[in-house]
């Protein structure tokens, strides 16, 4: 995917009272994401083209996508279905 031509359908802006590093960890690790996303576990291959999967507590895939931009701990852009 050419990020220069990408036009997202939805953009979320969320303000969180924490450090960028803690928020990054919550968004990219299964251990932390389970605490904040109703037991959903994030599995992320943190590189452009890497897999991004969110699993339900039973192990089924809830969301799957691809990392299209990764600049820890500031920016993570993914596709998702």
Short mmCIF file of C-alpha atoms in Angstrom, two decimals, residues 1 6 50-53 63-69 76-81:
data_model
loop_
_atom_site.label_atom_id
_atom_site.label_comp_id
_atom_site.label_asym_id
_atom_site.label_seq_id
_atom_site.Cartn_x
_atom_site.Cartn_y
_atom_site.Cartn_z
CA UNK A 1 0.00 0.00 0.00
CA UNK A 6 -3.99 6.46 1.54
CA UNK A 50 3.82 -6.72 9.58
CA UNK A 51 0.71 -8.51 10.79
CA UNK A 52 -1.70 -6.88 13.23
CA UNK A 53 -4.20 -9.20 14.92
CA UNK A 63 -9.60 -7.94 13.84
CA UNK A 64 -6.83 -8.66 11.36
CA UNK A 65 -4.80 -6.20 9.39
CA UNK A 66 -1.41 -4.98 8.34
CA UNK A 67 0.96 -2.40 9.80
CA UNK A 68 1.37 0.38 7.23
CA UNK A 69 3.25 2.86 9.44
CA UNK A 76 1.00 3.19 14.56
CA UNK A 77 -1.13 3.03 11.44
CA UNK A 78 -2.87 -0.22 10.53
CA UNK A 79 -5.44 -1.58 8.16
CA UNK A 80 -8.13 -3.72 9.72
CA UNK A 81 -11.12 -5.87 8.96
#
